[in-house]
XYZ file of C-alpha atoms in Angstrom:
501
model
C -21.990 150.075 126.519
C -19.248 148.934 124.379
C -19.049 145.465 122.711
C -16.282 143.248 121.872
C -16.771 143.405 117.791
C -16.195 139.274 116.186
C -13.157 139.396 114.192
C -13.762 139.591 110.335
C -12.790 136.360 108.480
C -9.742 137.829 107.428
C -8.050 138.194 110.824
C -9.683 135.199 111.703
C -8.083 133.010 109.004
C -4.974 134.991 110.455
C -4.842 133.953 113.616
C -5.173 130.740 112.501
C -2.190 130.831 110.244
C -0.163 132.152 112.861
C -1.035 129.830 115.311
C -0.912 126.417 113.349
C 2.970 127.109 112.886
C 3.274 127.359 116.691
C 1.372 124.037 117.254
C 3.534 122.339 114.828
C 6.603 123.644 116.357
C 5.385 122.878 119.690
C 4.776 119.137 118.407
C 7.740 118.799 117.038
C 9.561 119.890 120.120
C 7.456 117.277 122.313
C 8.237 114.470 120.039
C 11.898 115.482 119.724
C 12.191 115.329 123.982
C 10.162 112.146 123.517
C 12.714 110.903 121.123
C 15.673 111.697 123.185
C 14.263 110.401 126.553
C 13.712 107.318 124.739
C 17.327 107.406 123.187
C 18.583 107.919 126.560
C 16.931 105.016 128.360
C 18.140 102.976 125.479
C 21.490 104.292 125.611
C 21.573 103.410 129.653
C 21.029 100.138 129.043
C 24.093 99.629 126.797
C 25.965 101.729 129.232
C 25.137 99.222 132.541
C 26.151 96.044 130.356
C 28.968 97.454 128.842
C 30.717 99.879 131.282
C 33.729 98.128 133.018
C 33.032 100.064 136.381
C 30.088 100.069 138.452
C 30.825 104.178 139.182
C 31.023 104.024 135.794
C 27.706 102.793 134.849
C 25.407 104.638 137.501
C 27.142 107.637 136.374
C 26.140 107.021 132.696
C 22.829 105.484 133.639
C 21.641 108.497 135.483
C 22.880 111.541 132.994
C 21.507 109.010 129.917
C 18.329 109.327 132.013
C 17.694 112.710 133.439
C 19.959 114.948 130.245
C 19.896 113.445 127.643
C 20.483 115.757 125.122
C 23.943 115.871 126.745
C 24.869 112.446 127.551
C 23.503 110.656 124.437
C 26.163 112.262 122.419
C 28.713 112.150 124.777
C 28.263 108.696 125.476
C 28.731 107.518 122.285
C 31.714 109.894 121.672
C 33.466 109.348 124.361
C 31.741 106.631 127.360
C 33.039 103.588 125.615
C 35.922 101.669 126.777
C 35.777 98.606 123.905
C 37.786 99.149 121.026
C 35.943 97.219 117.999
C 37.331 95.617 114.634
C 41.312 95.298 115.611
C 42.735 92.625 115.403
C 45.268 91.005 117.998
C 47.496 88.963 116.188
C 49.335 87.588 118.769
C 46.007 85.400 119.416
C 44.720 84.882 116.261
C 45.640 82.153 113.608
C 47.130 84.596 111.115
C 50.063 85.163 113.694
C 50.048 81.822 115.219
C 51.129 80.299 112.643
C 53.974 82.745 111.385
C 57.628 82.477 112.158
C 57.269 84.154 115.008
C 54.896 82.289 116.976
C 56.157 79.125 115.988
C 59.507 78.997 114.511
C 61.072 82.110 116.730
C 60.376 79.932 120.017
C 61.749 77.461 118.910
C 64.450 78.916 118.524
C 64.275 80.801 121.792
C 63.951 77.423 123.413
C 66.773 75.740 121.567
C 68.929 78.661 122.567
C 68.262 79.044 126.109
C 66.663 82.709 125.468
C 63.624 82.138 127.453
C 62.980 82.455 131.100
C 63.383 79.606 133.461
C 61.301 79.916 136.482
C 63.190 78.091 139.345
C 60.893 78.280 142.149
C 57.147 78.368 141.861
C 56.133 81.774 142.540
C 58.550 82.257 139.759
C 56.350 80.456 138.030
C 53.095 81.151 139.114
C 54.524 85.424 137.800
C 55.747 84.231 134.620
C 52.474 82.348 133.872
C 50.785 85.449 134.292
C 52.945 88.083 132.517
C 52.435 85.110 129.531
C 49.100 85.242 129.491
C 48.377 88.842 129.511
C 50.741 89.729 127.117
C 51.050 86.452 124.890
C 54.130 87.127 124.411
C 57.933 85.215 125.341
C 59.744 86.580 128.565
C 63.171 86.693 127.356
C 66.368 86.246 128.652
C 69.680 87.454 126.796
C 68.683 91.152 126.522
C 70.646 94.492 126.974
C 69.223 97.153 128.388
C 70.896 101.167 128.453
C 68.804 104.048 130.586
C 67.960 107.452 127.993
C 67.410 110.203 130.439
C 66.048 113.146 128.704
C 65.403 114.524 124.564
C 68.463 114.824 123.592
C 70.228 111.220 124.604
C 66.964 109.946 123.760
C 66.963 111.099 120.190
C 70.074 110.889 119.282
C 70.166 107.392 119.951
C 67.261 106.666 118.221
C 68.700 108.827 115.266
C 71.853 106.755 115.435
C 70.288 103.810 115.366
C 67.778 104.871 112.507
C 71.407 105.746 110.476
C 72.825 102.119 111.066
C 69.653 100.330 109.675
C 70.219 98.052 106.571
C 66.904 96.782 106.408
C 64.287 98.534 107.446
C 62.950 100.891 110.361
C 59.665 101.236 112.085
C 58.467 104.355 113.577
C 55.741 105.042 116.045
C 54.735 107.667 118.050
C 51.279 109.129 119.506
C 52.267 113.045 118.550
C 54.470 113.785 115.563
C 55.097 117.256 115.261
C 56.682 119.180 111.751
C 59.694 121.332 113.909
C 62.853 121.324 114.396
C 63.224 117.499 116.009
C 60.389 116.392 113.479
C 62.507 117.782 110.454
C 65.448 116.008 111.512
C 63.385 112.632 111.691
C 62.015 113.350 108.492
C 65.675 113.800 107.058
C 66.895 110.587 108.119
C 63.760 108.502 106.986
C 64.237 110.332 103.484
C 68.055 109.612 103.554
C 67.166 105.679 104.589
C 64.507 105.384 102.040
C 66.751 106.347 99.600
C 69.400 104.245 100.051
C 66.904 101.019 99.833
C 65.568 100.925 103.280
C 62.030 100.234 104.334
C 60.803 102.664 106.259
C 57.279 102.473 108.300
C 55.798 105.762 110.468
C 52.700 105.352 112.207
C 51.334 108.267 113.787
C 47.939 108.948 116.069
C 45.531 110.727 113.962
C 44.114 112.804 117.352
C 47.774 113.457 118.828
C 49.335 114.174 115.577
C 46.548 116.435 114.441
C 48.680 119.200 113.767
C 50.976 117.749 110.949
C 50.634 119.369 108.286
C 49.683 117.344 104.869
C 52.956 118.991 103.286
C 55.100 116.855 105.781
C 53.032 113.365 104.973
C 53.420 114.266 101.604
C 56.751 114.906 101.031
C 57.776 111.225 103.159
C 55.396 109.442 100.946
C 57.271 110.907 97.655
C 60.252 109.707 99.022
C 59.587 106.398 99.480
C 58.451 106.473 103.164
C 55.013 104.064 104.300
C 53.547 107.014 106.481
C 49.974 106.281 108.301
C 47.945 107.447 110.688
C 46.060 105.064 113.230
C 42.775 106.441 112.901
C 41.038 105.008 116.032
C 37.326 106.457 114.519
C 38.152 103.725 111.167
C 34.814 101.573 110.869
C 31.573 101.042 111.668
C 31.660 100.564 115.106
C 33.870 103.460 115.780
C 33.184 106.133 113.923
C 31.928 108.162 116.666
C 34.087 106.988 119.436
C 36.406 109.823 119.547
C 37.878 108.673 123.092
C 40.307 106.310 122.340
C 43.989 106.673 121.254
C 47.157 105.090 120.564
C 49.615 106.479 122.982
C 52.649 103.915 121.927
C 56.003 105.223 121.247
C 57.956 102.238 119.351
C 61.241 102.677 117.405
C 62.525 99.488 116.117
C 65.664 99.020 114.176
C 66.342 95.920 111.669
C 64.459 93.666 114.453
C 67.936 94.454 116.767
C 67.638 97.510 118.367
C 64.220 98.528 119.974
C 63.486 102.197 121.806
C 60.566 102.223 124.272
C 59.592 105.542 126.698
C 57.815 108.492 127.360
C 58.872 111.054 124.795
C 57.313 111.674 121.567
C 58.359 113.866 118.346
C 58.465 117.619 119.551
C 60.629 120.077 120.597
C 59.141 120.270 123.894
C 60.784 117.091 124.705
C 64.304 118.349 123.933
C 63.429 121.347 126.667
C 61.958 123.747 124.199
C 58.986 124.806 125.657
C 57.792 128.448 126.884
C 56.635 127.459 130.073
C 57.359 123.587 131.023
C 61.001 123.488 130.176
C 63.107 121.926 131.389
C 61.352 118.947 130.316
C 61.558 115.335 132.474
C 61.522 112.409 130.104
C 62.862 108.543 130.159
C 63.410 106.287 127.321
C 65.157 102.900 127.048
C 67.048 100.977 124.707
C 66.573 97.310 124.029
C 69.026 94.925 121.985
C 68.531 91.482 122.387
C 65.129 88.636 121.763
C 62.942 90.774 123.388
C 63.192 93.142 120.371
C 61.070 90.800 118.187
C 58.465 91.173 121.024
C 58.016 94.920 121.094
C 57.853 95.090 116.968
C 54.788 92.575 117.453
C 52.296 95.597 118.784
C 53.542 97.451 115.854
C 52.425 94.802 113.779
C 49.423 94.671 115.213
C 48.906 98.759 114.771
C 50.321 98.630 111.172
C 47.789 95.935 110.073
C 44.897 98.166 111.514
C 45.938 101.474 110.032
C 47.108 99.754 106.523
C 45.315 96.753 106.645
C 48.573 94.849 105.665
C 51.495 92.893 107.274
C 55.001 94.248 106.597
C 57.887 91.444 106.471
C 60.167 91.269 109.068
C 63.029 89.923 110.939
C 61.862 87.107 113.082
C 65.246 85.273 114.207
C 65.465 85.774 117.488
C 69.444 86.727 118.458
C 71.193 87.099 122.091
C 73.263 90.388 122.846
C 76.403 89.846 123.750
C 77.098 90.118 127.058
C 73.466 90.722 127.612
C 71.992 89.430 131.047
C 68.720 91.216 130.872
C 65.410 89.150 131.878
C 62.902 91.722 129.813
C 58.958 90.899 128.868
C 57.007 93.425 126.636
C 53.436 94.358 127.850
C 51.461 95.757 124.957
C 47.902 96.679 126.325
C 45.007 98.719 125.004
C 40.566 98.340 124.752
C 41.136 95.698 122.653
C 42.043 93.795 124.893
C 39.574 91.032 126.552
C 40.600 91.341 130.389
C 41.598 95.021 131.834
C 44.955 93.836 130.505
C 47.111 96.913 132.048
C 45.095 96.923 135.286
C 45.457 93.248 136.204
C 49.621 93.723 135.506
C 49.828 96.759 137.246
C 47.478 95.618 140.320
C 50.103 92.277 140.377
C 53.259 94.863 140.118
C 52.114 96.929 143.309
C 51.441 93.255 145.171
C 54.583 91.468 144.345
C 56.602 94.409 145.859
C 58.232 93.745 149.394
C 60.514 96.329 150.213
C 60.482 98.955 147.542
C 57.922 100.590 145.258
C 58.591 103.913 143.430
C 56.436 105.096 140.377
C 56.730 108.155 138.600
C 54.064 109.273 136.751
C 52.969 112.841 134.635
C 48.882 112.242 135.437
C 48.191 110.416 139.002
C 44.795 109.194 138.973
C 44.316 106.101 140.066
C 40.962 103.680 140.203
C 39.768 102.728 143.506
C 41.393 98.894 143.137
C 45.225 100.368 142.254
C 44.797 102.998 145.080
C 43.580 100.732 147.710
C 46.621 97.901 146.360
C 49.019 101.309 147.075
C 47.604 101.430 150.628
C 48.050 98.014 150.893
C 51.286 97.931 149.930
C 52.364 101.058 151.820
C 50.663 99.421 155.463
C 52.855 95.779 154.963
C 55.609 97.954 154.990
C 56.615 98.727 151.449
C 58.360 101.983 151.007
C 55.745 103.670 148.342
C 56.913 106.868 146.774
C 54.566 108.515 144.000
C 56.920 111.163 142.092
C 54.450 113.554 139.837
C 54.991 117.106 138.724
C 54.699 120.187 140.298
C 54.164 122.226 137.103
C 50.981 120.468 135.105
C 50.288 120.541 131.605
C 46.609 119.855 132.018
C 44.925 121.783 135.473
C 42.241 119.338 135.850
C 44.760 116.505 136.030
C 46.350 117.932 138.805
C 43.634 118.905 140.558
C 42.342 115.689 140.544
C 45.661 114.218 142.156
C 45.442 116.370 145.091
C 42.106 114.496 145.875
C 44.374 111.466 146.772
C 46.396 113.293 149.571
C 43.930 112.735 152.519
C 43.994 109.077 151.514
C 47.745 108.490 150.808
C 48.962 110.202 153.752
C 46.473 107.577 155.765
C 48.140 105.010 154.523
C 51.681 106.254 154.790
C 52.177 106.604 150.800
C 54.651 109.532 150.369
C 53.462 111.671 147.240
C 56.340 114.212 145.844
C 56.254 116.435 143.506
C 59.050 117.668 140.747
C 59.936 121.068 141.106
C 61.701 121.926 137.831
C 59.615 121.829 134.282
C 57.389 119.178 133.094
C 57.638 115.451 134.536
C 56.505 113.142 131.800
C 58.470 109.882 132.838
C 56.628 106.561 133.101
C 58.985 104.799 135.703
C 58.594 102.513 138.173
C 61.027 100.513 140.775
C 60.248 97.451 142.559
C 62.786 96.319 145.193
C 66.188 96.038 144.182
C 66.004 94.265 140.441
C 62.497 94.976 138.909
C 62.331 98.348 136.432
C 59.522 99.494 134.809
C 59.751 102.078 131.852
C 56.412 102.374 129.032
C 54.077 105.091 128.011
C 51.389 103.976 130.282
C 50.091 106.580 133.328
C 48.550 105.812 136.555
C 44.619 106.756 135.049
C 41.834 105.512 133.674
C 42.830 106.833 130.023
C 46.004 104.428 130.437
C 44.048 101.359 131.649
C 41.127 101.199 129.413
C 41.356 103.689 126.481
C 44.719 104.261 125.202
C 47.064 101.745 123.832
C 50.159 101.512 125.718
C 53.311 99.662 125.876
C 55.209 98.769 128.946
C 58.349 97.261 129.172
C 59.707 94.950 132.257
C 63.288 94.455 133.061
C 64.536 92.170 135.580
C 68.780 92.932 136.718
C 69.945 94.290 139.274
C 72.715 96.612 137.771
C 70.049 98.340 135.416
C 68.001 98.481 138.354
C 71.014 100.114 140.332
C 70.804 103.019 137.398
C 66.777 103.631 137.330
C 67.495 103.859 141.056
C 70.195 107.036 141.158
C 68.228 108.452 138.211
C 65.451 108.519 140.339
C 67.424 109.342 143.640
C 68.301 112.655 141.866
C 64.132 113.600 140.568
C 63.599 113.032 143.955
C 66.339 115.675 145.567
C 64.577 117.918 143.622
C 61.172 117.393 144.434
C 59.485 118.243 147.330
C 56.964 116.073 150.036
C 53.494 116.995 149.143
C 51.040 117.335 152.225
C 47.561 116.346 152.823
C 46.466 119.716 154.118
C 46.777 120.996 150.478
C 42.958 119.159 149.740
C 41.957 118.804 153.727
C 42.437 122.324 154.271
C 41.912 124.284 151.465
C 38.633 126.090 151.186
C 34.998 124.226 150.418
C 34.798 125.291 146.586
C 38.664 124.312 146.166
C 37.911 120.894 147.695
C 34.100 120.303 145.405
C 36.440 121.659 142.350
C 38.787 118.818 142.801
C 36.304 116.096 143.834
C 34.329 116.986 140.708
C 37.742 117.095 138.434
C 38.409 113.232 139.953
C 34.468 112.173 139.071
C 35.952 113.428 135.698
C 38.834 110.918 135.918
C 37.455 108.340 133.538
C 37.528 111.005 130.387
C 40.492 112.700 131.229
């Protein structure tokens, strides 16, 4: 009875204009998933020959694989762990043949300012702290304990006010407050009476300083850079790395190495992590020349130029400080801050404490901690109770279960913020950098730990951390192995995380 009537041409012509948009769209969608599943399998195979870890590189491999539209970009912003282009002077020719490297150990020699090994695992250590850092284990040093902002900065602003020459300046975050206002007054005030002054800030954990600051340094005579880790072709979209260093250096005498950096946090002004925990040290001696060498090295990426500086190497008196300086960072060939911090854990024999603000150990570290913990070793881990980043500490409370197993006491710092890199090894070994127990500190940040070897400065990193301790308490295991099945996938998941974090 009734018949379907044939569209007229005009409807027909139409539909056929309506639909030819939707094919092309629907084309262009197929060859876009195309493209990125072909991206991806690309990208995966760069990821398994480049990843360090085998985790790592599965982990990579399958996301590249099955999302790609997530993992391509997020690969290449923030899965690699090689840090191209930079140069490390201390092994190439430009350095070798400067004072330093030649003339400056010389002199070290000639004055009986480097380390004698006098038995041969002595020397079989020293061999290796040589090679990873390529750098001169020096005798002749002072050494003086900073324990918290304010003795921290004021000595570093003392010794900034005594410089006749010239001052370097480097710290991961540089902040325009109150403590960054009173740097930038005695930079201006050194400037102007003839000294050379170099700041080198990281562009990621200085993102907050204002141009106005920069500026106003610069127009008084102040060298002020950033090290911008995404400079150059092979970087530019590697947004994972950083320099985390924290290097004062005075006239090539007086060096300051720690944890803080340039905020007021750090002097205990913060709304909810104060008081804030936070060692430093002061260095005087040979091994000064040795810690301004990294901040060569940063200087000559960020500038692309060499500053001149004091080479002669000079003995404190009175000093009777053994002290090595371990700069380490992806530009590095070898896992450079793993393998020393693997051979740290091993060489202890009766003592091992480390402090650290973010506990998250590789699988190699953690099982050398259980290692060291079942020969015997007492092994403390001191971390805080009050985080500044929640998926930090929830990954720490993943390791519980498998300290507790292995008799590794983990405490945790009731007051504030802990931020102290410290660690103790027996009776004359100290430890004190910018370098955490995690991934970030081993293979994407640049760090710089310093090692000092007497037993009287020993004595003081020991009360100092005698008294974090009495105010920490024992963490248990049942805080992971008991808590709830989401609470327990929450923090598994936030350690899988571990090697962005």
């Amino acid at each position: 009875m009734f018949r379907r009537s044939k569209p007229t041409s005009d409807s027909a012509d139409a539909s056929a204009e309506t639909s030819e948009p939707r094919s092309k769209k629907k084309r262009m969608f197929a060859a876009f998933v195309m493209f990125m599943h072909v991206l991806g399998a690309l990208t995966s195979i760069q990821a398994v020959m480049s990843t360090r870890t085998s985790q790592g590189a599965v982990a990579w491999a399958v996301s590249l694989n099955t999302l790609p539209y997530v993992a391509v970009p997020a690969y290449w912003g923030l899965g690699q762990s090689k840090f191209d282009g930079y140069d490390l002077l201390r092994r190439s020719e430009q350095l070798a043949s400067s004072d330093f490297a030649n003339r400056t150990r010389i002199e070290l020699e000639e004055d009986n300012l480097l380390l004698v090994p006098q038995t041969p695992y002595e020397e079989s250590q020293s061999r290796l702290l040589n090679s990873l850092s390529r750098l001169p284990i020096t005798t002749g040093n002072s050494a003086k304990l900073l324990i918290d902002g304010k003795e921290t900065f004021d000595a570093i602003l003392d010794g900034i006010d005594e410089a006749e020459d010239y001052v370097l300046f480097q710290f991961y975050i540089l902040r325009d407050d109150n403590l960054g206002q009173k740097c930038k007054a005695a930079f201006l005030k050194k400037a102007a009476e003839g000294v050379r002054v170099y700041v080198l800030y990281d562009e990621l954990g200085s993102k907050d300083l204002s141009p106005k600051y920069i500026d106003e340094l610069r127009s008084g005579g102040v060298e002020i850079f950033p090290f911008n880790t995404t400079q150059g072709k092979g970087n530019r979209f590697r947004l994972n790395f950083r320099n985390h260093r924290k290097i004062v250096v005075v006239d090539g005498k007086v060096a300051f190495v720690g944890g803080h950096n340039v905020g007021d946090e750090y002097l205990g002004d913060h709304p909810v992590l104060t008081p804030w925990r936070d060692t430093h040290v002061e260095l005087r001696g040979p091994v000064v020349l040795c810690i301004q060498t990294p901040f060569v090295e940063d200087w000559n990426w960020a500038t692309g130029s060499l500053p001149e500086l004091q080479w002669d190497p000079k003995r404190e008196e009175g000093g009777e400080v053994v002290a090595a300086c371990l700069p380490t960072g992806p530009a590095d060939t070898l896992e450079t801050g793993t393998l020393f911090f693997l051979q740290a854990i091993n060489s202890a024999k009766d003592r091992l404490w480390i402090v650290s603000p973010y506990f998250i150990p590789d699988e190699q570290l953690m099982s050398a901690l259980q290692l060291a913990a079942l020969r015997g070793v007492d092994v403390r881990i001191l971390i805080p109770q009050n985080p500044d980043h929640l998926h930090v500490y929830w990954s720490g409370i993943s390791y519980l279960e498998e300290a507790k197993e292995a008799g590794i006491q983990i405490y945790r710092y009731q007051p504030g913020f802990l931020h102290q890199k410290v660690w103790l090894i027996d009776d004359s070994i100290s430890l004190i950098g910018t370098a955490n127990l995690d991934n970030r500190s081993m293979r994407l940040n640049f760090e710089i730990t310093m090692l000092m070897i007497n037993q009287e400065f020993a004595k003081k990193v020991e009360t100092m951390l005698e008294a974090d301790f009495a105010k920490s308490e024992l963490a248990s295991a049942a805080e992971y192995t008991e808590s709830s099945l989401p609470y327990r996938f929450l923090v598994r998941v936030c350690r899988l995380l571990a090697p962005i974090q």
